[in-house]
Coordinates of C-alpha atoms in Angstrom, one line a residue:
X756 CA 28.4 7.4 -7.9
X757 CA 31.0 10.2 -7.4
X758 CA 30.9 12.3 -3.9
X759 CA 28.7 15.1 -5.9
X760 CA 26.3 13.6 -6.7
X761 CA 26.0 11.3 -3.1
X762 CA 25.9 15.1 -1.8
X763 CA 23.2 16.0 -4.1
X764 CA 21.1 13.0 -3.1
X765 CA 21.8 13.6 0.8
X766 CA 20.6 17.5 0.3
X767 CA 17.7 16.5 -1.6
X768 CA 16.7 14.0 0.9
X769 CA 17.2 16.2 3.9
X770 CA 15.1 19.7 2.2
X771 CA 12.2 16.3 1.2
X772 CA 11.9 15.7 4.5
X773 CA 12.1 19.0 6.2
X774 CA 8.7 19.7 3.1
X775 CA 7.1 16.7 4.5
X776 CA 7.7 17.4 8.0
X777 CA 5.8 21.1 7.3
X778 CA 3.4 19.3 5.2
X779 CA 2.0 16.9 8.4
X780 CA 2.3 19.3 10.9
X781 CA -0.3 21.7 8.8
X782 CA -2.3 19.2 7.3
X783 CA -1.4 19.3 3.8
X784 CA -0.8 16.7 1.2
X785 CA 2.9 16.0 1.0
X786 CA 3.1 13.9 -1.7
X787 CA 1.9 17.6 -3.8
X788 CA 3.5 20.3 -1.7
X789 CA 7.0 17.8 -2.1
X790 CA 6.1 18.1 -6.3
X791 CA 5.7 21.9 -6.0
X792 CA 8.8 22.1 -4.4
X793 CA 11.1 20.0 -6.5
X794 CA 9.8 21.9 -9.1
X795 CA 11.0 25.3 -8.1
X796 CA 14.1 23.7 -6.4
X797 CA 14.7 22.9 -10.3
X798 CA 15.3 25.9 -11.3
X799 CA 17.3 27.0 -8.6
X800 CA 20.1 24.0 -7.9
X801 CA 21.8 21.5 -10.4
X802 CA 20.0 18.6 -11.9
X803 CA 19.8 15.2 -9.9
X804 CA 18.7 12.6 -13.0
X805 CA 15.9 10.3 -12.0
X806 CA 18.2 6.5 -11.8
X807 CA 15.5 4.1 -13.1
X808 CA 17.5 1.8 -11.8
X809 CA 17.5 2.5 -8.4
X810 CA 13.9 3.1 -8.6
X811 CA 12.8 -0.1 -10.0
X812 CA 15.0 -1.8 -7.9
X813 CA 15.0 0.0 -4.7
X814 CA 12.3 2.2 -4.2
X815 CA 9.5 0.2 -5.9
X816 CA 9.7 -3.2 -4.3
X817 CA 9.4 -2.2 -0.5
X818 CA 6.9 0.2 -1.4
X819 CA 5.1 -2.1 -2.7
X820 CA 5.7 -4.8 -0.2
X821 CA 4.6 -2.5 2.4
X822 CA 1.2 -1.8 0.9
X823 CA 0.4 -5.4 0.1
X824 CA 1.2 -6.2 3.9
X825 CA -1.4 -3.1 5.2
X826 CA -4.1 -4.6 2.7
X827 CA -6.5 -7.0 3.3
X828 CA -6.9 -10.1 1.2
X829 CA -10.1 -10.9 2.0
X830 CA -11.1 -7.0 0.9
X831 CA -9.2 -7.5 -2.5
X832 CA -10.7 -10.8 -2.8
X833 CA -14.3 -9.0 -2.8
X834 CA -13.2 -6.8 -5.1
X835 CA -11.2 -8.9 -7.7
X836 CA -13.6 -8.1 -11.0
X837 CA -13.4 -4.5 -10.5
X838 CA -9.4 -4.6 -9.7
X839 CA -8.9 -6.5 -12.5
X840 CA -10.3 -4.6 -15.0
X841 CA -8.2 -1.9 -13.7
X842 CA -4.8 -3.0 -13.1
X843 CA -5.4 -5.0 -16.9
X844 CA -7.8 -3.7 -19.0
X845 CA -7.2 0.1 -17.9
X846 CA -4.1 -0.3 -18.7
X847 CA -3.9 -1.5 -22.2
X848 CA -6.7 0.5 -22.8
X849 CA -4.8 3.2 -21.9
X850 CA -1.7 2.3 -23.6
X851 CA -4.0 2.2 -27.0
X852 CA -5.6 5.2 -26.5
X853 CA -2.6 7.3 -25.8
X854 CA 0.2 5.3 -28.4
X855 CA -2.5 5.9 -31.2
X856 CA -3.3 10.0 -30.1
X857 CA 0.8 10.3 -30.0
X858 CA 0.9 8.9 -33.3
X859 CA -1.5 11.4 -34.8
X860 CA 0.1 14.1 -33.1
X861 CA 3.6 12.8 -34.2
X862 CA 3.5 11.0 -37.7
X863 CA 7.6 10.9 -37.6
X864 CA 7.3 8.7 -34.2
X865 CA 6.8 5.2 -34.6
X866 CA 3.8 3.0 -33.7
X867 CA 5.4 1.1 -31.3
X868 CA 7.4 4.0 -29.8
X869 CA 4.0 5.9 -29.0
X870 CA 2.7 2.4 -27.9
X871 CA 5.3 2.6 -25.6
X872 CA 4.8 5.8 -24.5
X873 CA 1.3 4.5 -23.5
X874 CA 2.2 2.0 -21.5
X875 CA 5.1 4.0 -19.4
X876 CA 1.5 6.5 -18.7
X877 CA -0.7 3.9 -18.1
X878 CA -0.2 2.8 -14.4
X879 CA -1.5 5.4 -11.8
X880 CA 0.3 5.4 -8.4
X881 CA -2.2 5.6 -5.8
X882 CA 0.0 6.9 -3.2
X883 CA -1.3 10.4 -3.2
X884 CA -4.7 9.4 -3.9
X885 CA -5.2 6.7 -0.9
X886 CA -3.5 9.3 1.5
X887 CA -6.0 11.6 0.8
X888 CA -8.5 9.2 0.5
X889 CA -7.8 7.8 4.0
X890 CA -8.1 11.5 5.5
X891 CA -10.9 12.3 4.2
X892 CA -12.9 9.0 5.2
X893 CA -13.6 7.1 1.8
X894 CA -15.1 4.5 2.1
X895 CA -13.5 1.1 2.1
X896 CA -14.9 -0.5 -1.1
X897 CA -13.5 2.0 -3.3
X898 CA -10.4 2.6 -0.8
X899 CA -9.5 -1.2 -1.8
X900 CA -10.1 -1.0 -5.3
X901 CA -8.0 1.9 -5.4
X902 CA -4.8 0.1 -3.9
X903 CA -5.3 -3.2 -5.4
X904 CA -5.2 -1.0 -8.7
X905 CA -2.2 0.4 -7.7
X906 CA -0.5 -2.9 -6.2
X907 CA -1.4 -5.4 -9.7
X908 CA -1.1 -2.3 -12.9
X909 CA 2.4 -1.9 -12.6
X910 CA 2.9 -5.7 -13.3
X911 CA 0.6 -4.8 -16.9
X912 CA 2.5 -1.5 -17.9
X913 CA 5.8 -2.6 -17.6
X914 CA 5.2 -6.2 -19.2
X915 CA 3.4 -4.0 -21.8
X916 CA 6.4 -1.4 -21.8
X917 CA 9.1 -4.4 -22.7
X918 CA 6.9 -5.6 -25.7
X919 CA 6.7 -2.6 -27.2
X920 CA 10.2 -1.5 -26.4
X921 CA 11.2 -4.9 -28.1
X922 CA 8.9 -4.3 -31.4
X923 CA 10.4 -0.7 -31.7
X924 CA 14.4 -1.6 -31.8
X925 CA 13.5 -4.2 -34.4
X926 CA 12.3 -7.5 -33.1
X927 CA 9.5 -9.0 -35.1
X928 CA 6.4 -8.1 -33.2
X929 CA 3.5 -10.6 -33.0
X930 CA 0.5 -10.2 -31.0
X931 CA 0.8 -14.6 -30.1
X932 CA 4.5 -13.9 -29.0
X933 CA 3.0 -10.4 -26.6
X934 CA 0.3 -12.4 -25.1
X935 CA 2.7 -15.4 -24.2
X936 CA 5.2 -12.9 -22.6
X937 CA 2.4 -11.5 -21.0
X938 CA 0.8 -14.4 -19.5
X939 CA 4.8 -15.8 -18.7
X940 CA 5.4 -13.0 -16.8
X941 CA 2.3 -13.1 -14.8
X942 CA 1.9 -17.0 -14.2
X943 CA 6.1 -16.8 -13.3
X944 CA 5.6 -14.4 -11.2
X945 CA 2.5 -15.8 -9.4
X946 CA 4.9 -19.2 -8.9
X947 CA 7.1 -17.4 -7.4
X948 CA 5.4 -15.4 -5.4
X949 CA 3.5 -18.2 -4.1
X950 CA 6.9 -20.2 -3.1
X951 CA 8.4 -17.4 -1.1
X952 CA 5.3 -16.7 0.3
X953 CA 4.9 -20.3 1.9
X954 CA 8.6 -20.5 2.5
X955 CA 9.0 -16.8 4.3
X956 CA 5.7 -17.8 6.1
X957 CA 6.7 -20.9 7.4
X958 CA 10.2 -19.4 9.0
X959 CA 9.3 -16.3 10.2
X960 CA 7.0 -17.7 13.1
X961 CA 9.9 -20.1 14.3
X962 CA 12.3 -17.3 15.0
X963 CA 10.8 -15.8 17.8
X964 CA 13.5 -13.2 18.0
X965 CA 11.4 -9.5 16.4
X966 CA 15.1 -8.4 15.4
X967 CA 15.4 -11.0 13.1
X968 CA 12.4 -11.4 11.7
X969 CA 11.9 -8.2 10.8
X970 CA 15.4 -7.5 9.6
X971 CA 14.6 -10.5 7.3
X972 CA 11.4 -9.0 6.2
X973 CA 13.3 -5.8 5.1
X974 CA 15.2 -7.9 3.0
X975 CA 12.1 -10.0 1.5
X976 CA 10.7 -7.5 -1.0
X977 CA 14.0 -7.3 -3.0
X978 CA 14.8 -10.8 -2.9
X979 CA 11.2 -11.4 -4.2
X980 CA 11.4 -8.8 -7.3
X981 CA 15.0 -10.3 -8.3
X982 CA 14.1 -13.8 -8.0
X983 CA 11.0 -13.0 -10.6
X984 CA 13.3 -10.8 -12.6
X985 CA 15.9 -13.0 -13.0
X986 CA 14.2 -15.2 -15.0
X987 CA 12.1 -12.1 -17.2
X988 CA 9.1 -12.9 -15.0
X989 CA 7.3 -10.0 -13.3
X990 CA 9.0 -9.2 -10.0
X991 CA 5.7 -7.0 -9.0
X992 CA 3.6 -9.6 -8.9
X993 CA 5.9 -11.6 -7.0
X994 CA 6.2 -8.6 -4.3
X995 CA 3.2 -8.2 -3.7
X996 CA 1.7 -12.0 -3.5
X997 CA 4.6 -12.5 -0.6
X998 CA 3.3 -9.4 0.7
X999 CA -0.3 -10.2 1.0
X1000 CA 0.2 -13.8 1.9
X1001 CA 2.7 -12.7 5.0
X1002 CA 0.4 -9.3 6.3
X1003 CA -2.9 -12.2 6.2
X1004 CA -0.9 -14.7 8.8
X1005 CA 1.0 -11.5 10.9
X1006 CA -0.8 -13.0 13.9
X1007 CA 1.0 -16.2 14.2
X1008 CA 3.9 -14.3 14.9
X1009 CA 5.1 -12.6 18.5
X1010 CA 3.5 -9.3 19.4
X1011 CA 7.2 -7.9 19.4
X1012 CA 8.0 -8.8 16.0
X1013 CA 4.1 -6.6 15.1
X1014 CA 5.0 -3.8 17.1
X1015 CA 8.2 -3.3 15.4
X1016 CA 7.2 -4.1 11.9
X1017 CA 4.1 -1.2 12.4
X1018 CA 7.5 1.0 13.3
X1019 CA 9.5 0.0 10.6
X1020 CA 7.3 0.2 7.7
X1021 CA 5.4 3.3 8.4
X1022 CA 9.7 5.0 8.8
X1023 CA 10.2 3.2 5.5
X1024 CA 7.1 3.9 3.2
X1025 CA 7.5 7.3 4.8
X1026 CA 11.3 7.8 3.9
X1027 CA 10.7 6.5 0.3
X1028 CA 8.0 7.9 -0.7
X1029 CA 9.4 11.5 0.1
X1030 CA 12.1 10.9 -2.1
X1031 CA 10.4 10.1 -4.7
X1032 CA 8.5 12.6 -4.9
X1033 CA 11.0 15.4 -4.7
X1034 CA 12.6 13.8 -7.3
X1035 CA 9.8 13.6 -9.5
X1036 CA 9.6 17.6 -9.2
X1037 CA 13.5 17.9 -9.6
X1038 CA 13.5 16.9 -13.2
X1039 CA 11.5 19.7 -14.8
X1040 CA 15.1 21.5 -16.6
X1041 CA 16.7 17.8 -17.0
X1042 CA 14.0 16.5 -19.3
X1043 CA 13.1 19.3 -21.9
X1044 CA 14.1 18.4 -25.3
X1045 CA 15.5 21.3 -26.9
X1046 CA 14.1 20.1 -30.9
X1047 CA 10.8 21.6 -30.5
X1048 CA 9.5 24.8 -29.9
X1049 CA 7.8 25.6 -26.8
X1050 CA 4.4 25.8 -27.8
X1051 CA 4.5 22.0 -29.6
X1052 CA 5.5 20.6 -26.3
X1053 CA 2.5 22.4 -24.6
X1054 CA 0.4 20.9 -27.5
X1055 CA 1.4 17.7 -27.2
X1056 CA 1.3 17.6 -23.1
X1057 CA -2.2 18.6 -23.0
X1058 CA -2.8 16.2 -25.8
X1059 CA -1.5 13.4 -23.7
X1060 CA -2.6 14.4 -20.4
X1061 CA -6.1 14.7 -21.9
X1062 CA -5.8 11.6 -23.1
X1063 CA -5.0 9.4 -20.1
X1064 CA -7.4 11.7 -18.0
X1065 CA -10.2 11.1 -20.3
X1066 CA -9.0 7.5 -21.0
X1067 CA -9.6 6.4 -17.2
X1068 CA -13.3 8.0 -17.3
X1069 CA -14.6 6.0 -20.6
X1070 CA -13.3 2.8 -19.3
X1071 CA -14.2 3.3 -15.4
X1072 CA -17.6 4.6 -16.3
X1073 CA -19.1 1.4 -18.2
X1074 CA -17.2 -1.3 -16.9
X1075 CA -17.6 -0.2 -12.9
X1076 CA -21.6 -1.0 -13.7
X1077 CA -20.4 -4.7 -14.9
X1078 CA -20.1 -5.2 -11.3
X1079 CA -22.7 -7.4 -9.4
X1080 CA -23.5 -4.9 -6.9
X1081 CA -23.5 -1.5 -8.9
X1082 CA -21.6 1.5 -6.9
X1083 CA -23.2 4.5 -6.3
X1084 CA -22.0 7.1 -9.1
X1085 CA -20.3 9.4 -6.7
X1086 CA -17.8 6.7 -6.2
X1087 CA -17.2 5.8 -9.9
X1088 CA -16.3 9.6 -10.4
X1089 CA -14.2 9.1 -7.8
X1090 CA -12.2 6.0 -9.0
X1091 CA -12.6 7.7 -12.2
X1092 CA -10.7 10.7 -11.2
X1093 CA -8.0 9.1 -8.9
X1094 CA -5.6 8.5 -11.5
X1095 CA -2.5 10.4 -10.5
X1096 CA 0.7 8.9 -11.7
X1097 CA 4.0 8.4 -10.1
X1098 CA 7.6 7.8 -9.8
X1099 CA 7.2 4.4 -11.7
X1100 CA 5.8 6.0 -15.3
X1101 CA 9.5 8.4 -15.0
X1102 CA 11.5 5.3 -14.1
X1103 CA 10.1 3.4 -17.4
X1104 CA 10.7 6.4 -19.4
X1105 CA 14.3 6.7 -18.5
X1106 CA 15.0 3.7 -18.8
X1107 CA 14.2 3.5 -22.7
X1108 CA 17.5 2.5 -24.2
X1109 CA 20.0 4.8 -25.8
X1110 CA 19.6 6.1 -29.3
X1111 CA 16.3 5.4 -29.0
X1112 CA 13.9 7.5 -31.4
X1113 CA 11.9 9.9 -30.0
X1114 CA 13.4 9.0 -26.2
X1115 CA 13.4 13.1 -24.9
X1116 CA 10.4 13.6 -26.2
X1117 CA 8.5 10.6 -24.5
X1118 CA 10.5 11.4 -21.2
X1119 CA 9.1 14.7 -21.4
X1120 CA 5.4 13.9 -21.9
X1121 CA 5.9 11.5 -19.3
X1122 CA 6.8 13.9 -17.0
X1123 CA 4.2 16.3 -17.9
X1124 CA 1.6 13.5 -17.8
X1125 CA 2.8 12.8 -13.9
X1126 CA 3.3 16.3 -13.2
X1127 CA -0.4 17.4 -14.6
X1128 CA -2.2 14.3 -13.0
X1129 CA -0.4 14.8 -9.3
X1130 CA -1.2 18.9 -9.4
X1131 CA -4.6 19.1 -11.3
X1132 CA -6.1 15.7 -10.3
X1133 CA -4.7 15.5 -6.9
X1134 CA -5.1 19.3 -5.5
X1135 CA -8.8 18.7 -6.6
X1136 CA -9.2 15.4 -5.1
X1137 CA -10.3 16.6 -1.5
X1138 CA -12.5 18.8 -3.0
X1139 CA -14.4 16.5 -5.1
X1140 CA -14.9 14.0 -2.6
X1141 CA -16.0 16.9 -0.2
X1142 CA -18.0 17.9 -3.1
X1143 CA -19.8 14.7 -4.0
X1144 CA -20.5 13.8 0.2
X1145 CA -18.6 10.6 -0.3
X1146 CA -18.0 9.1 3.4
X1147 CA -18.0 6.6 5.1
X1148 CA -20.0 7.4 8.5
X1149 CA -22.0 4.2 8.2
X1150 CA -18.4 2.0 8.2
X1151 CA -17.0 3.7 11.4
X1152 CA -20.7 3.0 13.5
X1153 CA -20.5 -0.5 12.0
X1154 CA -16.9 -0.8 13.0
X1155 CA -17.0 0.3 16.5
X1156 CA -20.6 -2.0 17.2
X1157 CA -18.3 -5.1 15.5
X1158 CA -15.0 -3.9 17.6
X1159 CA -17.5 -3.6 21.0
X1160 CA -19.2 -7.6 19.9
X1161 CA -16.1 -9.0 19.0
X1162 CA -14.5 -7.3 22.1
X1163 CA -17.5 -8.8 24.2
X1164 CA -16.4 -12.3 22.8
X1165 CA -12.7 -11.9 23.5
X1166 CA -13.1 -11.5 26.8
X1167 CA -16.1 -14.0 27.5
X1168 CA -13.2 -16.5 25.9
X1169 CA -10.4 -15.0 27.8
X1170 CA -12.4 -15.5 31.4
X1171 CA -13.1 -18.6 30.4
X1172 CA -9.4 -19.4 29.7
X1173 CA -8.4 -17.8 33.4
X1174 CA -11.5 -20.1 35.0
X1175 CA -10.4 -23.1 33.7
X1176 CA -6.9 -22.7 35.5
X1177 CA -8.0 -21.6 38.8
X1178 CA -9.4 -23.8 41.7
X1179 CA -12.5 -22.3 43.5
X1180 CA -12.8 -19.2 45.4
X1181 CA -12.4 -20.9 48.6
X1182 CA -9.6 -23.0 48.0
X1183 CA -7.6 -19.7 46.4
X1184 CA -5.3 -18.0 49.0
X1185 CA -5.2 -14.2 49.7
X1186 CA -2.7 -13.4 46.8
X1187 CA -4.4 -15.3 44.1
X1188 CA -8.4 -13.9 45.2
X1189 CA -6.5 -10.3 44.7
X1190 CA -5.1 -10.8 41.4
X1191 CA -7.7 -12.7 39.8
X1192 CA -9.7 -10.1 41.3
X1193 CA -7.6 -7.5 38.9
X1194 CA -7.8 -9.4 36.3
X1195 CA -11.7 -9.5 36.1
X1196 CA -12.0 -6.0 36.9
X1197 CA -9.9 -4.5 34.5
X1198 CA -11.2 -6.9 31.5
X1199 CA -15.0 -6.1 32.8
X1200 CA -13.6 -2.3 32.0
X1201 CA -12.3 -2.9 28.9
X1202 CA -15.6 -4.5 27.8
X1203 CA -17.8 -1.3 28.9
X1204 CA -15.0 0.8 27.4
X1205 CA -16.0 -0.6 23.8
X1206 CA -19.7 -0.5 24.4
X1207 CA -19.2 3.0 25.3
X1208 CA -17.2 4.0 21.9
X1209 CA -20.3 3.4 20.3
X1210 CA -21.8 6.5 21.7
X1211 CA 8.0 -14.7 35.4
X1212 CA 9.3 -14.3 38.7
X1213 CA 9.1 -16.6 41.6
X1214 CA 9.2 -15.7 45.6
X1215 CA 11.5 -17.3 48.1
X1216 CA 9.2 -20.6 48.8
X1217 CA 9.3 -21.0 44.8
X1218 CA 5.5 -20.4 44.6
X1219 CA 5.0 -17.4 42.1
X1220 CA 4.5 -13.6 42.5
X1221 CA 1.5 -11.7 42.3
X1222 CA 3.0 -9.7 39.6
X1223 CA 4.2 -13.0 37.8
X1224 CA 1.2 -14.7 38.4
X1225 CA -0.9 -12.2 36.8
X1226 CA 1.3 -12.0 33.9
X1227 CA 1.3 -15.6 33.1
X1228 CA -3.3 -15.7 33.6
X1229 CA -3.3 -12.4 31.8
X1230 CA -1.3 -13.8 28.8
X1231 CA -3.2 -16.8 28.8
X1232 CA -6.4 -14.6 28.5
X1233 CA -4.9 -12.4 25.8
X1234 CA -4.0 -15.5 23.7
X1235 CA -7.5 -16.7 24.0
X1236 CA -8.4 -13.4 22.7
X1237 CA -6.0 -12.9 19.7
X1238 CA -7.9 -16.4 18.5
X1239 CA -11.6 -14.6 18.6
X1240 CA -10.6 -11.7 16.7
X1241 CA -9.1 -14.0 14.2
X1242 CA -11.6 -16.4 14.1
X1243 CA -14.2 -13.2 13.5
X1244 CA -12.4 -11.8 10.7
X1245 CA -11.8 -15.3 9.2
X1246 CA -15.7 -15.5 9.3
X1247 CA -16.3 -12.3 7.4
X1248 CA -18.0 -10.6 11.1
X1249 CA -15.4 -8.2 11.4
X1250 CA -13.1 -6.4 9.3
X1251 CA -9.3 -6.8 8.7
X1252 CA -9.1 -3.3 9.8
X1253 CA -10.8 -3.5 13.3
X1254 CA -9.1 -6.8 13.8
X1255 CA -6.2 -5.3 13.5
X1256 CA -7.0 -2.6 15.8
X1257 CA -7.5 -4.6 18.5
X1258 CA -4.5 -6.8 17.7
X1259 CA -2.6 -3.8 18.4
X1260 CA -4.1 -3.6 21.9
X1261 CA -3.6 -6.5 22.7
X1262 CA -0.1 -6.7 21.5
X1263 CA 0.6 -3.5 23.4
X1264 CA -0.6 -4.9 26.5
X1265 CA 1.5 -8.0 26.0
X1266 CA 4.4 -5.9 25.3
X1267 CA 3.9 -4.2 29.0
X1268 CA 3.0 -7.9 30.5
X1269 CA 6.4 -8.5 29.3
X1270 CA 8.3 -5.9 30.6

């Protein structure tokens, strides 16, 4: 990369983050306003091209690390049927849908080519979606399915995208050779996934240093997605098992090493996905094709972008009532609408090799497929869940009663652990009544403080300090404590999400007891 363009890339990353930083401070959705303003920075400063490179291999595996790591398994394992017929059968329906409209449109474009095409549009990003989503109070059910869509598609699309790449330069296509590679790539990457997973999950614990471990961490997702890739198996589905597998067993590792992953991820995902999106706006001017006239592109951009739209709605709508418990129909209009694409539909598209037929074209309708979803479907997201009263007002009562029980239970365990180290009251001297005396006062506050939401050193003679001792019986208490929450979520009474609440707590409390 030549000093220009590194200049380029620095300038476009500082004006993204200065967008962003105007974007939280007012409330808006930056993911959009970044896309509105790539798009008039277009026209106004030279191109920076889209490296699909870079993205596939930088931006897309920590980002998709990081999700999987902030999800819950046990919620995606509730919601595995309606996941998978997103983040499979969405997409090839898709793919079929838009490859055979492109063909009508376009006779002189090959079948495969607009097959291709199909599956570069199939995958939505949820990104914009789930931040809005999240704002806004969705409720958790669809929330999930929404991101376990978003972690598992990309895996389809691109395994799709190679195929169809491969039966357009010329290799002999057969649908018993697609389905192998298919089912290679996932059961490949799945191995793999699962190896790291185990192996990553057995080290990380034994460190006991949060500098390390973490600075490892940063380094998991890529090592993941090239070990999958490396052997044409699909480096997603690696990602995100790993990441899954390590955000379910966080807890067996120090409260540090949490504290400063929370940090680091949230800088990260944040830092990333501003990029991206700017970018995404940037190449309006670079991708036009300058064979057709202006009004056949807009033709053919509505035609695809009514397509995919339209697309998600006739395969959400049937299949979301295959479901054992049926959602309410607010919610499937919802999912049905919450397909905004992303940054990984423009990486596939310009990565289509050279001399490719049709390859501006389909990087343009690309484009204008992203562009239209992210500006029509997400500036009216907010207002359609506004519109259609979907909430979730029940979860958050349920939440805080199951944070105020499970609170309740922690510390009944945690007294328990500080009683069974102490010796009577009246054999306990002056020091030791006061502290214990702390202790059960400030964890009898902590208990009405839940109930309420719902509406080491040594002294001269070697015996310890008050501030040590307390340190040492409060850490024993917190430990007790960190084993109830996990024992509730394990047993389905409280959510990952309120567990990991009051992890935090507790892991902020250590992190003072520490200091």
């Amino acid at each position: 990369m030549n000093p220009e363009m590194a200049l380029r890339l620095l300038l476009v990353a500082a004006g993204a983050l200065l967008v962003a930083a105007v974007a939280r401070r007012r409330g808006w959705p930056a993911p959009l306003l970044l896309v509105l303003a790539g798009l008039i920075a277009s026209l106004m400063v030279p191109p920076v091209p889209l490296d699909s490179e870079v993205v596939l291999l930088v931006f897309l595996p920590p980002l998709l690390y990081s999700a999987a790591l902030d999800s819950s398994y046990l919620r995606l394992r509730d919601v595995t049927r309606p996941v998978a017929l997103l983040s499979v059968g969405l997409v090839l329906f898709t793919m079929v849908v838009v490859g055979f409209v492109v063909h009508l449109l376009i006779p002189a474009l090959p079948m495969a080519a607009a097959f291709a095409l199909g599956a570069i549009i199939a995958p939505p990003d949820a990104v914009a979606a789930v931040a809005v989503a999240r704002r806004l109070g969705l409720p958790r059910r669809t929330l999930t399915i929404l991101i376990g869509e978003s972690l598992f598609n990309d895996a389809t699309a691109l395994t799709a995208y190679r195929v169809a790449i491969g039966a357009a330069t010329g290799t002999v296509f057969q649908l018993t050779g697609a389905v192998g590679q298919f089912l290679y790539a996932s059961v490949v990457g799945v191995v793999i996934g699962v190896a790291l997973a185990l192996a990553f999950g057995w080290l990380l614990p034994r460190l006991k240093d949060a500098l390390v471990e973490n600075t490892i961490m940063l380094m998991i997702p890529f090592g993941a997605y090239l070990a999958a890739e490396m052997v044409h198996a699909s480096g997603v589905i690696s990602v995100v098992i790993v990441g899954l597998y390590l955000g379910a067993r966080m807890h067996r590792q120090g409260f540090g090493t949490r504290l400063v992953a929370s940090g680091v991820w949230k800088m990260v995902d944040f830092f990333l996905e501003t990029i991206v999106f700017a970018l995404i706006g940037l190449q309006l001017t670079y991708v036009i094709p300058k064979e057709y006239t202006g009004w056949q592109l807009a033709g053919y951009s509505l035609a695809v972008f009514a397509a995919a739209v339209l697309a998600r709605f006739v395969w959400v709508v049937p299949t979301s009532y295959l479901q054992r418990s049926r959602p309410p129909w607010p919610n499937v209009v919802i999912v049905g609408w919450a397909g905004m694409r992303g940054v990984v539909s423009l990486a596939a598209a310009f990565a289509i090799p050279e001399g490719f037929e049709g390859k501006d074209l389909m990087i343009f309708l690309t484009f204008t497929t992203v562009i239209g979803t992210l500006l029509v479907q997400g500036l009216t997201f907010p207002a359609l869940i506004r519109r259609l009263r979907v909430t979730s007002e029940n979860e958050v009562y349920e939440d805080n009663l199951g944070e105020a029980a499970a609170k309740q239970a922690a510390i009944q365990a945690g007294l328990d652990a500080l009683n069974r180290q102490l010796p009577p009251d009246d054999e306990m001297d002056e020091i030791t009544l006061d502290v214990v005396g702390q202790l059960r006062q400030k964890t009898e506050r902590r208990a009405m403080s839940a109930w309420e939401r719902l509406g080491g050193g040594t002294a001269q003679d070697g015996s310890e300090t008050p501030s040590a001792l307390y340190r040492r019986l409060r850490g024993d208490m917190v430990a007790a404590e960190r084993e109830v929450f996990v024992r509730l979520r394990n047993e389905r009474r409280i959510d990952d999400e309120v567990m990991r609440r009051m992890m935090a707590e507790l892991d902020f409390e250590e992190a003072i007891l520490e200091r």
